CSV table of N, CA and C in Angstrom, one decimal:
chain,number,residue,atom,x,y,z
A,1,MET,N,-76.7,20.7,-58.3
A,1,MET,CA,-76.5,20.4,-57.0
A,1,MET,C,-75.9,18.9,-56.8
A,2,GLU,N,-76.4,18.1,-57.6
A,2,GLU,CA,-75.9,16.7,-57.6
A,2,GLU,C,-74.4,16.7,-58.1
A,3,GLU,N,-74.1,17.6,-59.0
A,3,GLU,CA,-72.8,17.7,-59.4
A,3,GLU,C,-71.9,18.2,-58.3
A,4,THR,N,-72.4,19.1,-57.6
A,4,THR,CA,-71.6,19.7,-56.5
A,4,THR,C,-71.4,18.6,-55.4
A,5,LEU,N,-72.4,17.8,-55.2
A,5,LEU,CA,-72.3,16.7,-54.2
A,5,LEU,C,-71.3,15.7,-54.7
A,6,ASN,N,-71.3,15.4,-56.0
A,6,ASN,CA,-70.4,14.4,-56.5
A,6,ASN,C,-68.9,15.0,-56.4
A,7,ILE,N,-68.8,16.3,-56.7
A,7,ILE,CA,-67.4,16.9,-56.6
A,7,ILE,C,-67.0,16.8,-55.1
A,8,ILE,N,-67.9,17.1,-54.2
A,8,ILE,CA,-67.5,17.1,-52.8
A,8,ILE,C,-67.2,15.7,-52.4
A,9,LEU,N,-68.0,14.7,-52.8
A,9,LEU,CA,-67.7,13.3,-52.5
A,9,LEU,C,-66.4,12.9,-53.1
A,10,SER,N,-66.1,13.3,-54.3
A,10,SER,CA,-64.8,13.0,-54.9
A,10,SER,C,-63.7,13.6,-54.2
A,11,GLU,N,-63.8,14.8,-53.7
A,11,GLU,CA,-62.8,15.5,-53.0
A,11,GLU,C,-62.6,14.8,-51.6
A,12,LEU,N,-63.7,14.4,-51.0
A,12,LEU,CA,-63.6,13.7,-49.7
A,12,LEU,C,-62.8,12.3,-49.9
A,13,GLN,N,-63.1,11.7,-51.0
A,13,GLN,CA,-62.4,10.4,-51.3
A,13,GLN,C,-60.9,10.7,-51.5
A,14,ASN,N,-60.6,11.7,-52.2
A,14,ASN,CA,-59.2,12.1,-52.4
A,14,ASN,C,-58.5,12.5,-51.1
A,15,LEU,N,-59.3,13.2,-50.2
A,15,LEU,CA,-58.8,13.5,-48.9
A,15,LEU,C,-58.6,12.2,-48.1
A,16,ASP,N,-59.5,11.3,-48.2
A,16,ASP,CA,-59.4,10.0,-47.5
A,16,ASP,C,-58.1,9.3,-48.0
A,17,LYS,N,-57.9,9.3,-49.3
A,17,LYS,CA,-56.7,8.6,-49.8
A,17,LYS,C,-55.4,9.3,-49.3
A,18,GLY,N,-55.5,10.6,-49.2
A,18,GLY,CA,-54.3,11.4,-48.7
A,18,GLY,C,-54.1,11.1,-47.3
A,19,GLN,N,-55.1,11.0,-46.5
A,19,GLN,CA,-55.0,10.7,-45.1
A,19,GLN,C,-54.4,9.3,-44.9
A,20,GLN,N,-54.8,8.4,-45.8
A,20,GLN,CA,-54.3,7.0,-45.7
A,20,GLN,C,-52.8,7.1,-46.1
A,21,ASP,N,-52.5,7.8,-47.1
A,21,ASP,CA,-51.0,8.0,-47.5
A,21,ASP,C,-50.2,8.6,-46.3
A,22,ILE,N,-50.8,9.6,-45.7
A,22,ILE,CA,-50.1,10.2,-44.6
A,22,ILE,C,-50.0,9.2,-43.4
A,23,MET,N,-51.0,8.4,-43.2
A,23,MET,CA,-50.9,7.4,-42.1
A,23,MET,C,-49.8,6.4,-42.4
A,24,VAL,N,-49.7,6.0,-43.7
A,24,VAL,CA,-48.7,5.0,-44.1
A,24,VAL,C,-47.3,5.6,-43.9
A,25,ILE,N,-47.2,6.9,-44.3
A,25,ILE,CA,-45.9,7.6,-44.1
A,25,ILE,C,-45.6,7.8,-42.6
A,26,GLN,N,-46.6,8.1,-41.8
A,26,GLN,CA,-46.3,8.2,-40.4
A,26,GLN,C,-45.9,6.9,-39.8
A,27,LYS,N,-46.5,5.8,-40.2
A,27,LYS,CA,-46.1,4.5,-39.7
A,27,LYS,C,-44.6,4.2,-40.1
A,28,ASP,N,-44.3,4.5,-41.3
A,28,ASP,CA,-42.9,4.3,-41.8
A,28,ASP,C,-42.0,5.2,-41.0
A,29,LEU,N,-42.3,6.4,-40.7
A,29,LEU,CA,-41.5,7.3,-39.9
A,29,LEU,C,-41.3,6.8,-38.5
A,30,LEU,N,-42.4,6.3,-37.9
A,30,LEU,CA,-42.3,5.7,-36.6
A,30,LEU,C,-41.4,4.5,-36.6
A,31,SER,N,-41.5,3.7,-37.6
A,31,SER,CA,-40.6,2.5,-37.7
A,31,SER,C,-39.2,2.9,-37.8
A,32,ARG,N,-38.9,3.9,-38.6
A,32,ARG,CA,-37.5,4.4,-38.8
A,32,ARG,C,-37.0,5.0,-37.5
A,33,THR,N,-37.8,5.7,-36.8
A,33,THR,CA,-37.4,6.3,-35.6
A,33,THR,C,-37.1,5.3,-34.5
A,34,GLU,N,-37.9,4.2,-34.5
A,34,GLU,CA,-37.6,3.1,-33.6
A,34,GLU,C,-36.3,2.5,-33.9
A,35,ASN,N,-36.0,2.3,-35.2
A,35,ASN,CA,-34.8,1.7,-35.7
A,35,ASN,C,-33.6,2.6,-35.3
A,36,LEU,N,-33.8,3.9,-35.4
A,36,LEU,CA,-32.7,4.8,-35.1
A,36,LEU,C,-32.4,4.7,-33.6
A,37,GLU,N,-33.5,4.7,-32.7
A,37,GLU,CA,-33.3,4.5,-31.3
A,37,GLU,C,-32.6,3.3,-30.9
A,38,LYS,N,-32.9,2.2,-31.6
A,38,LYS,CA,-32.2,0.9,-31.4
A,38,LYS,C,-30.8,1.0,-31.8
A,39,GLY,N,-30.5,1.7,-32.9
A,39,GLY,CA,-29.1,1.9,-33.3
A,39,GLY,C,-28.3,2.7,-32.3
A,40,GLN,N,-29.0,3.7,-31.8
A,40,GLN,CA,-28.3,4.6,-30.8
A,40,GLN,C,-27.9,3.8,-29.5
A,41,LYS,N,-28.9,2.9,-29.1
A,41,LYS,CA,-28.6,2.1,-27.9
A,41,LYS,C,-27.4,1.1,-28.2
A,42,LYS,N,-27.4,0.6,-29.4
A,42,LYS,CA,-26.3,-0.3,-29.8
A,42,LYS,C,-25.0,0.4,-29.8
A,43,LEU,N,-25.0,1.7,-30.3
A,43,LEU,CA,-23.8,2.5,-30.4
A,43,LEU,C,-23.3,2.8,-29.0
A,44,LEU,N,-24.2,3.1,-28.1
A,44,LEU,CA,-23.9,3.4,-26.7
A,44,LEU,C,-23.2,2.2,-26.0
A,45,SER,N,-23.9,1.1,-26.3
A,45,SER,CA,-23.3,-0.2,-25.7
A,45,SER,C,-21.9,-0.5,-26.3
A,46,SER,N,-21.8,-0.3,-27.6
A,46,SER,CA,-20.5,-0.6,-28.2
A,46,SER,C,-19.4,0.4,-27.7
A,47,THR,N,-19.8,1.7,-27.5
A,47,THR,CA,-18.9,2.7,-27.0
A,47,THR,C,-18.5,2.3,-25.6
A,48,LYS,N,-19.4,1.9,-24.7
A,48,LYS,CA,-19.0,1.4,-23.4
A,48,LYS,C,-18.1,0.3,-23.4
A,49,ASN,N,-18.3,-0.7,-24.3
A,49,ASN,CA,-17.5,-1.9,-24.4
A,49,ASN,C,-16.1,-1.4,-24.9
A,50,ILE,N,-16.0,-0.5,-25.8
A,50,ILE,CA,-14.7,0.0,-26.3
A,50,ILE,C,-14.0,0.7,-25.2
A,51,ASN,N,-14.7,1.5,-24.4
A,51,ASN,CA,-14.1,2.2,-23.3
A,51,ASN,C,-13.5,1.2,-22.3
A,52,LYS,N,-14.3,0.1,-22.0
A,52,LYS,CA,-13.8,-0.9,-21.0
A,52,LYS,C,-12.6,-1.6,-21.6
A,53,GLY,N,-12.6,-1.9,-22.9
A,53,GLY,CA,-11.5,-2.5,-23.5
A,53,GLY,C,-10.2,-1.6,-23.5
A,54,HIS,N,-10.5,-0.3,-23.7
A,54,HIS,CA,-9.4,0.7,-23.6
A,54,HIS,C,-8.8,0.7,-22.2
A,55,ASP,N,-9.7,0.7,-21.2
A,55,ASP,CA,-9.2,0.7,-19.8
A,55,ASP,C,-8.4,-0.5,-19.5
A,56,VAL,N,-8.8,-1.7,-20.0
A,56,VAL,CA,-8.1,-2.9,-19.8
A,56,VAL,C,-6.7,-2.8,-20.5
A,57,LEU,N,-6.7,-2.3,-21.7
A,57,LEU,CA,-5.4,-2.1,-22.4
A,57,LEU,C,-4.5,-1.2,-21.6
A,58,ILE,N,-5.0,-0.1,-21.1
A,58,ILE,CA,-4.1,0.8,-20.4
A,58,ILE,C,-3.6,0.1,-19.1
A,59,SER,N,-4.4,-0.6,-18.4
A,59,SER,CA,-4.0,-1.3,-17.2
A,59,SER,C,-2.9,-2.4,-17.6
A,60,GLY,N,-3.2,-3.1,-18.7
A,60,GLY,CA,-2.2,-4.0,-19.1
A,60,GLY,C,-0.8,-3.4,-19.5
A,61,GLN,N,-0.9,-2.2,-20.1
A,61,GLN,CA,0.3,-1.5,-20.4
A,61,GLN,C,1.1,-1.1,-19.2
A,62,GLN,N,0.3,-0.6,-18.2
A,62,GLN,CA,1.0,-0.3,-16.9
A,62,GLN,C,1.6,-1.5,-16.2
A,63,GLN,N,0.9,-2.6,-16.2
A,63,GLN,CA,1.5,-3.8,-15.6
A,63,GLN,C,2.7,-4.3,-16.4
A,64,LEU,N,2.6,-4.2,-17.7
A,64,LEU,CA,3.8,-4.5,-18.5
A,64,LEU,C,5.0,-3.6,-18.2
A,65,LYS,N,4.7,-2.4,-18.1
A,65,LYS,CA,5.8,-1.4,-17.8
A,65,LYS,C,6.4,-1.8,-16.4
A,66,ILE,N,5.6,-2.1,-15.4
A,66,ILE,CA,6.2,-2.5,-14.1
A,66,ILE,C,7.0,-3.8,-14.3
A,67,ARG,N,6.5,-4.7,-15.0
A,67,ARG,CA,7.3,-6.0,-15.2
A,67,ARG,C,8.6,-5.7,-15.9
A,68,ILE,N,8.6,-4.8,-16.9
A,68,ILE,CA,9.8,-4.5,-17.6
A,68,ILE,C,10.8,-3.8,-16.7
A,69,GLU,N,10.3,-2.9,-15.8
A,69,GLU,CA,11.1,-2.2,-14.8
A,69,GLU,C,11.7,-3.3,-13.9
A,70,ASN,N,10.9,-4.2,-13.4
A,70,ASN,CA,11.4,-5.3,-12.5
A,70,ASN,C,12.5,-6.1,-13.2
A,71,LEU,N,12.2,-6.4,-14.5
A,71,LEU,CA,13.2,-7.2,-15.2
A,71,LEU,C,14.5,-6.5,-15.3
A,72,GLU,N,14.4,-5.1,-15.6
A,72,GLU,CA,15.7,-4.3,-15.7
A,72,GLU,C,16.4,-4.3,-14.4
A,73,LYS,N,15.7,-4.2,-13.3
A,73,LYS,CA,16.3,-4.2,-11.9
A,73,LYS,C,17.0,-5.5,-11.7
A,74,ASN,N,16.3,-6.6,-12.1
A,74,ASN,CA,16.9,-8.0,-11.9
A,74,ASN,C,18.1,-8.1,-12.7
A,75,ARG,N,18.0,-7.6,-14.0
A,75,ARG,CA,19.2,-7.7,-14.8
A,75,ARG,C,20.4,-6.9,-14.2
A,76,ASP,N,20.1,-5.7,-13.7
A,76,ASP,CA,21.2,-5.0,-13.0
A,76,ASP,C,21.7,-5.7,-11.9
A,77,LEU,N,20.8,-6.3,-11.1
A,77,LEU,CA,21.3,-7.1,-9.9
A,77,LEU,C,22.1,-8.3,-10.3
A,78,LEU,N,21.7,-8.9,-11.4
A,78,LEU,CA,22.5,-10.1,-11.9
A,78,LEU,C,23.8,-9.7,-12.4
A,79,SER,N,23.9,-8.5,-13.1
A,79,SER,CA,25.2,-8.1,-13.6
A,79,SER,C,26.1,-7.7,-12.4
A,80,LEU,N,25.5,-7.1,-11.4
A,80,LEU,CA,26.3,-6.8,-10.2
A,80,LEU,C,26.8,-8.1,-9.6
A,81,GLY,N,25.9,-9.1,-9.5
A,81,GLY,CA,26.3,-10.4,-9.0
A,81,GLY,C,27.4,-11.0,-9.8
A,82,GLN,N,27.3,-10.9,-11.1
A,82,GLN,CA,28.4,-11.5,-11.9
A,82,GLN,C,29.7,-10.8,-11.7
A,83,ASN,N,29.7,-9.5,-11.5
A,83,ASN,CA,30.9,-8.8,-11.2
A,83,ASN,C,31.5,-9.2,-9.9
A,84,GLU,N,30.6,-9.4,-8.9
A,84,GLU,CA,31.1,-9.8,-7.5
A,84,GLU,C,31.6,-11.2,-7.6
A,85,ILE,N,31.0,-12.1,-8.4
A,85,ILE,CA,31.5,-13.5,-8.6
A,85,ILE,C,32.8,-13.5,-9.3
A,86,LYS,N,33.0,-12.6,-10.3
A,86,LYS,CA,34.3,-12.5,-11.0
A,86,LYS,C,35.4,-12.1,-10.0
A,87,GLU,N,35.1,-11.1,-9.2
A,87,GLU,CA,36.0,-10.6,-8.2
A,87,GLU,C,36.3,-11.6,-7.2
A,88,LEU,N,35.3,-12.4,-6.7
A,88,LEU,CA,35.5,-13.4,-5.7
A,88,LEU,C,36.4,-14.6,-6.3
A,89,VAL,N,36.1,-14.9,-7.6
A,89,VAL,CA,37.0,-15.9,-8.2
A,89,VAL,C,38.4,-15.5,-8.3
A,90,LYS,N,38.6,-14.2,-8.6
A,90,LYS,CA,40.0,-13.7,-8.7
A,90,LYS,C,40.7,-13.7,-7.3
A,91,GLN,N,39.9,-13.3,-6.3
A,91,GLN,CA,40.5,-13.3,-4.9
A,91,GLN,C,40.7,-14.8,-4.4
A,92,THR,N,39.8,-15.7,-4.7
A,92,THR,CA,39.9,-17.0,-4.3
A,92,THR,C,41.1,-17.7,-5.0
A,93,THR,N,41.3,-17.3,-6.3
A,93,THR,CA,42.4,-17.9,-7.1
A,93,THR,C,43.7,-17.4,-6.4
A,94,ALA,N,43.8,-16.1,-6.1
A,94,ALA,CA,45.0,-15.5,-5.5
A,94,ALA,C,45.2,-16.1,-4.1
A,95,TYR,N,44.1,-16.4,-3.4
A,95,TYR,CA,44.2,-17.0,-2.1
A,95,TYR,C,44.8,-18.4,-2.2
A,96,MET,N,44.2,-19.2,-3.1
A,96,MET,CA,44.7,-20.5,-3.3
A,96,MET,C,46.1,-20.6,-3.8
A,97,ALA,N,46.6,-19.6,-4.6
A,97,ALA,CA,47.9,-19.6,-5.1
A,97,ALA,C,48.9,-19.0,-4.1
A,98,GLY,N,48.4,-18.5,-2.9
A,98,GLY,CA,49.2,-18.0,-1.9
A,98,GLY,C,49.8,-16.6,-2.2
A,99,ARG,N,49.1,-15.9,-3.0
A,99,ARG,CA,49.6,-14.6,-3.4
A,99,ARG,C,49.0,-13.5,-2.5
A,100,LEU,N,48.2,-13.8,-1.5
A,100,LEU,CA,47.6,-12.8,-0.7
A,100,LEU,C,48.4,-12.7,0.6
A,101,SER,N,48.4,-11.5,1.2
A,101,SER,CA,49.1,-11.4,2.5
A,101,SER,C,48.1,-11.9,3.5
A,102,ILE,N,48.6,-12.0,4.8
A,102,ILE,CA,47.8,-12.6,5.8
A,102,ILE,C,46.6,-11.7,6.1
A,103,SER,N,46.7,-10.4,6.1
A,103,SER,CA,45.6,-9.5,6.3
A,103,SER,C,44.6,-9.7,5.2
A,104,GLU,N,45.1,-9.8,3.9
A,104,GLU,CA,44.1,-10.0,2.8
A,104,GLU,C,43.4,-11.3,2.9
A,105,ARG,N,44.1,-12.3,3.4
A,105,ARG,CA,43.4,-13.6,3.6
A,105,ARG,C,42.3,-13.5,4.6
A,106,ILE,N,42.7,-12.9,5.7
A,106,ILE,CA,41.7,-12.7,6.8
A,106,ILE,C,40.4,-12.0,6.3
A,107,ILE,N,40.7,-10.9,5.6
A,107,ILE,CA,39.6,-10.1,5.1
A,107,ILE,C,38.7,-10.9,4.1
A,108,LEU,N,39.4,-11.7,3.3
A,108,LEU,CA,38.7,-12.6,2.3
A,108,LEU,C,37.8,-13.6,3.1
A,109,GLU,N,38.4,-14.2,4.1
A,109,GLU,CA,37.7,-15.2,4.9
A,109,GLU,C,36.5,-14.6,5.6
A,110,ILE,N,36.6,-13.4,6.1
A,110,ILE,CA,35.5,-12.7,6.7
A,110,ILE,C,34.4,-12.4,5.7
A,111,GLU,N,34.8,-12.0,4.5
A,111,GLU,CA,33.8,-11.7,3.4
A,111,GLU,C,33.1,-12.9,3.0
A,112,LEU,N,33.7,-14.1,3.1
A,112,LEU,CA,33.0,-15.3,2.7
A,112,LEU,C,31.9,-15.8,3.7
A,113,LEU,N,32.0,-15.2,4.9
A,113,LEU,CA,31.0,-15.6,5.9
A,113,LEU,C,29.6,-15.0,5.6
A,114,ASN,N,28.6,-15.7,6.2
A,114,ASN,CA,27.3,-15.1,6.1
A,114,ASN,C,27.2,-13.9,7.1
A,115,GLU,N,26.2,-13.1,7.0
A,115,GLU,CA,26.1,-11.9,7.7
A,115,GLU,C,26.2,-12.1,9.2
A,116,LYS,N,25.5,-13.1,9.7
A,116,LYS,CA,25.5,-13.4,11.2
A,116,LYS,C,26.9,-13.8,11.7
A,117,ASP,N,27.5,-14.7,11.0
A,117,ASP,CA,28.9,-15.1,11.4
A,117,ASP,C,29.9,-14.0,11.2
A,118,ARG,N,29.7,-13.2,10.2
A,118,ARG,CA,30.6,-12.1,10.0
A,118,ARG,C,30.5,-11.1,11.1
A,119,GLN,N,29.3,-10.8,11.5
A,119,GLN,CA,29.1,-9.8,12.6
A,119,GLN,C,29.7,-10.4,13.9
A,120,GLU,N,29.5,-11.7,14.1
A,120,GLU,CA,30.1,-12.3,15.3
A,120,GLU,C,31.6,-12.2,15.4
A,121,VAL,N,32.2,-12.5,14.2
A,121,VAL,CA,33.7,-12.4,14.1
A,121,VAL,C,34.2,-10.9,14.4
A,122,LEU,N,33.5,-10.0,13.7
A,122,LEU,CA,33.8,-8.6,13.9
A,122,LEU,C,33.7,-8.1,15.4
A,123,ASN,N,32.6,-8.6,16.0
A,123,ASN,CA,32.4,-8.3,17.4
A,123,ASN,C,33.6,-8.8,18.3
A,124,ASN,N,34.0,-10.1,18.0
A,124,ASN,CA,35.1,-10.7,18.7
A,124,ASN,C,36.4,-9.9,18.5
A,125,ILE,N,36.6,-9.5,17.3
A,125,ILE,CA,37.8,-8.7,17.0
A,125,ILE,C,37.8,-7.4,17.7
A,126,ASN,N,36.7,-6.7,17.7
A,126,ASN,CA,36.6,-5.4,18.4
A,126,ASN,C,36.8,-5.6,19.9
A,127,GLU,N,36.2,-6.7,20.4
A,127,GLU,CA,36.4,-6.9,21.9
A,127,GLU,C,37.9,-7.2,22.2
A,128,LYS,N,38.6,-7.9,21.4
A,128,LYS,CA,40.0,-8.2,21.7
A,128,LYS,C,40.8,-6.9,21.5
A,129,ILE,N,40.5,-6.1,20.6
A,129,ILE,CA,41.2,-4.8,20.4
A,129,ILE,C,40.9,-3.9,21.7
A,130,PHE,N,39.7,-3.9,22.1
A,130,PHE,CA,39.4,-3.1,23.3
A,130,PHE,C,40.2,-3.6,24.5
A,131,LEU,N,40.2,-5.0,24.7
A,131,LEU,CA,40.9,-5.6,25.8
A,131,LEU,C,42.4,-5.3,25.7
A,132,ARG,N,43.0,-5.3,24.5
A,132,ARG,CA,44.4,-5.0,24.4
A,132,ARG,C,44.7,-3.6,24.7
A,133,LYS,N,43.9,-2.7,24.3
A,133,LYS,CA,44.1,-1.3,24.6
A,133,LYS,C,44.1,-1.1,26.1
A,134,ASN,N,43.1,-1.7,26.8
A,134,ASN,CA,43.0,-1.6,28.3
A,134,ASN,C,44.3,-2.2,28.9
A,135,ASN,N,44.7,-3.3,28.5
A,135,ASN,CA,45.9,-4.0,29.0
A,135,ASN,C,47.1,-3.1,28.8
A,136,THR,N,47.2,-2.5,27.6
A,136,THR,CA,48.4,-1.7,27.3
A,136,THR,C,48.5,-0.5,28.2
A,137,CYS,N,47.3,0.1,28.5
A,137,CYS,CA,47.3,1.2,29.4
A,137,CYS,C,47.7,0.8,30.8
A,138,TRP,N,47.3,-0.3,31.2
A,138,TRP,CA,47.6,-0.8,32.5
A,138,TRP,C,49.1,-1.1,32.6
A,139,ASP,N,49.7,-1.8,31.6
A,139,ASP,CA,51.1,-2.2,31.6
A,139,ASP,C,52.0,-1.0,31.5
A,140,ASN,N,51.6,0.0,30.8
A,140,ASN,CA,52.5,1.2,30.7
A,140,ASN,C,52.4,2.2,31.8
A,141,GLY,N,51.6,1.9,32.8
A,141,GLY,CA,51.5,2.8,33.9
A,141,GLY,C,50.8,4.1,33.6
A,142,GLU,N,50.0,4.1,32.6
A,142,GLU,CA,49.3,5.3,32.2
A,142,GLU,C,48.1,5.6,33.1
A,143,ASP,N,47.7,4.7,33.9
A,143,ASP,CA,46.6,4.9,34.8
A,143,ASP,C,47.1,5.4,36.1
A,144,ASP,N,47.1,6.7,36.2
A,144,ASP,CA,47.7,7.4,37.4
A,144,ASP,C,46.9,7.2,38.7
A,145,MET,N,45.7,6.7,38.6
A,145,MET,CA,44.9,6.6,39.7
A,145,MET,C,45.5,5.5,40.7
A,146,TYR,N,46.1,4.5,40.2
A,146,TYR,CA,46.7,3.4,41.0
A,146,TYR,C,48.1,3.7,41.3
A,147,ASN,N,48.8,4.5,40.5
A,147,ASN,CA,50.2,4.7,40.7
A,147,ASN,C,50.5,5.7,41.8
A,148,ASP,N,49.5,6.5,42.2
A,148,ASP,CA,49.7,7.5,43.3
A,148,ASP,C,49.9,6.9,44.7
A,149,PHE,N,49.5,5.6,44.8
A,149,PHE,CA,49.5,5.0,46.2
A,149,PHE,C,50.9,4.6,46.5
């Protein structure tokens, strides 16, 4: 019986060591699980930061595209302006050399005016044309209303 008790006691001690080993392994597993959870949180945070950076890059690309389009428009406008300046230089040179007809000179002078002055001149011209037409009708006797008397 004593032997049996010794065997049982020995087995209990072995079980106790096994339980201690299991507890050590459980603690190790818990520690590793916590480390994995921390790693997952860091990955999520990094992913969010990467997504924010990606959004910022896309926004920057869109702004850059708009700026490039604006530069292209400005370039086109400048090239149009250069062509107009070249044409204006040609016309001015012809004007100064006296190679333009009177009507061409008048047109050139009108084109050189700013928009407000140009409109004022054109309004005056239209008014004078209207007055001439009315006077011509009156002089030619085309107004039968007054000729019947």
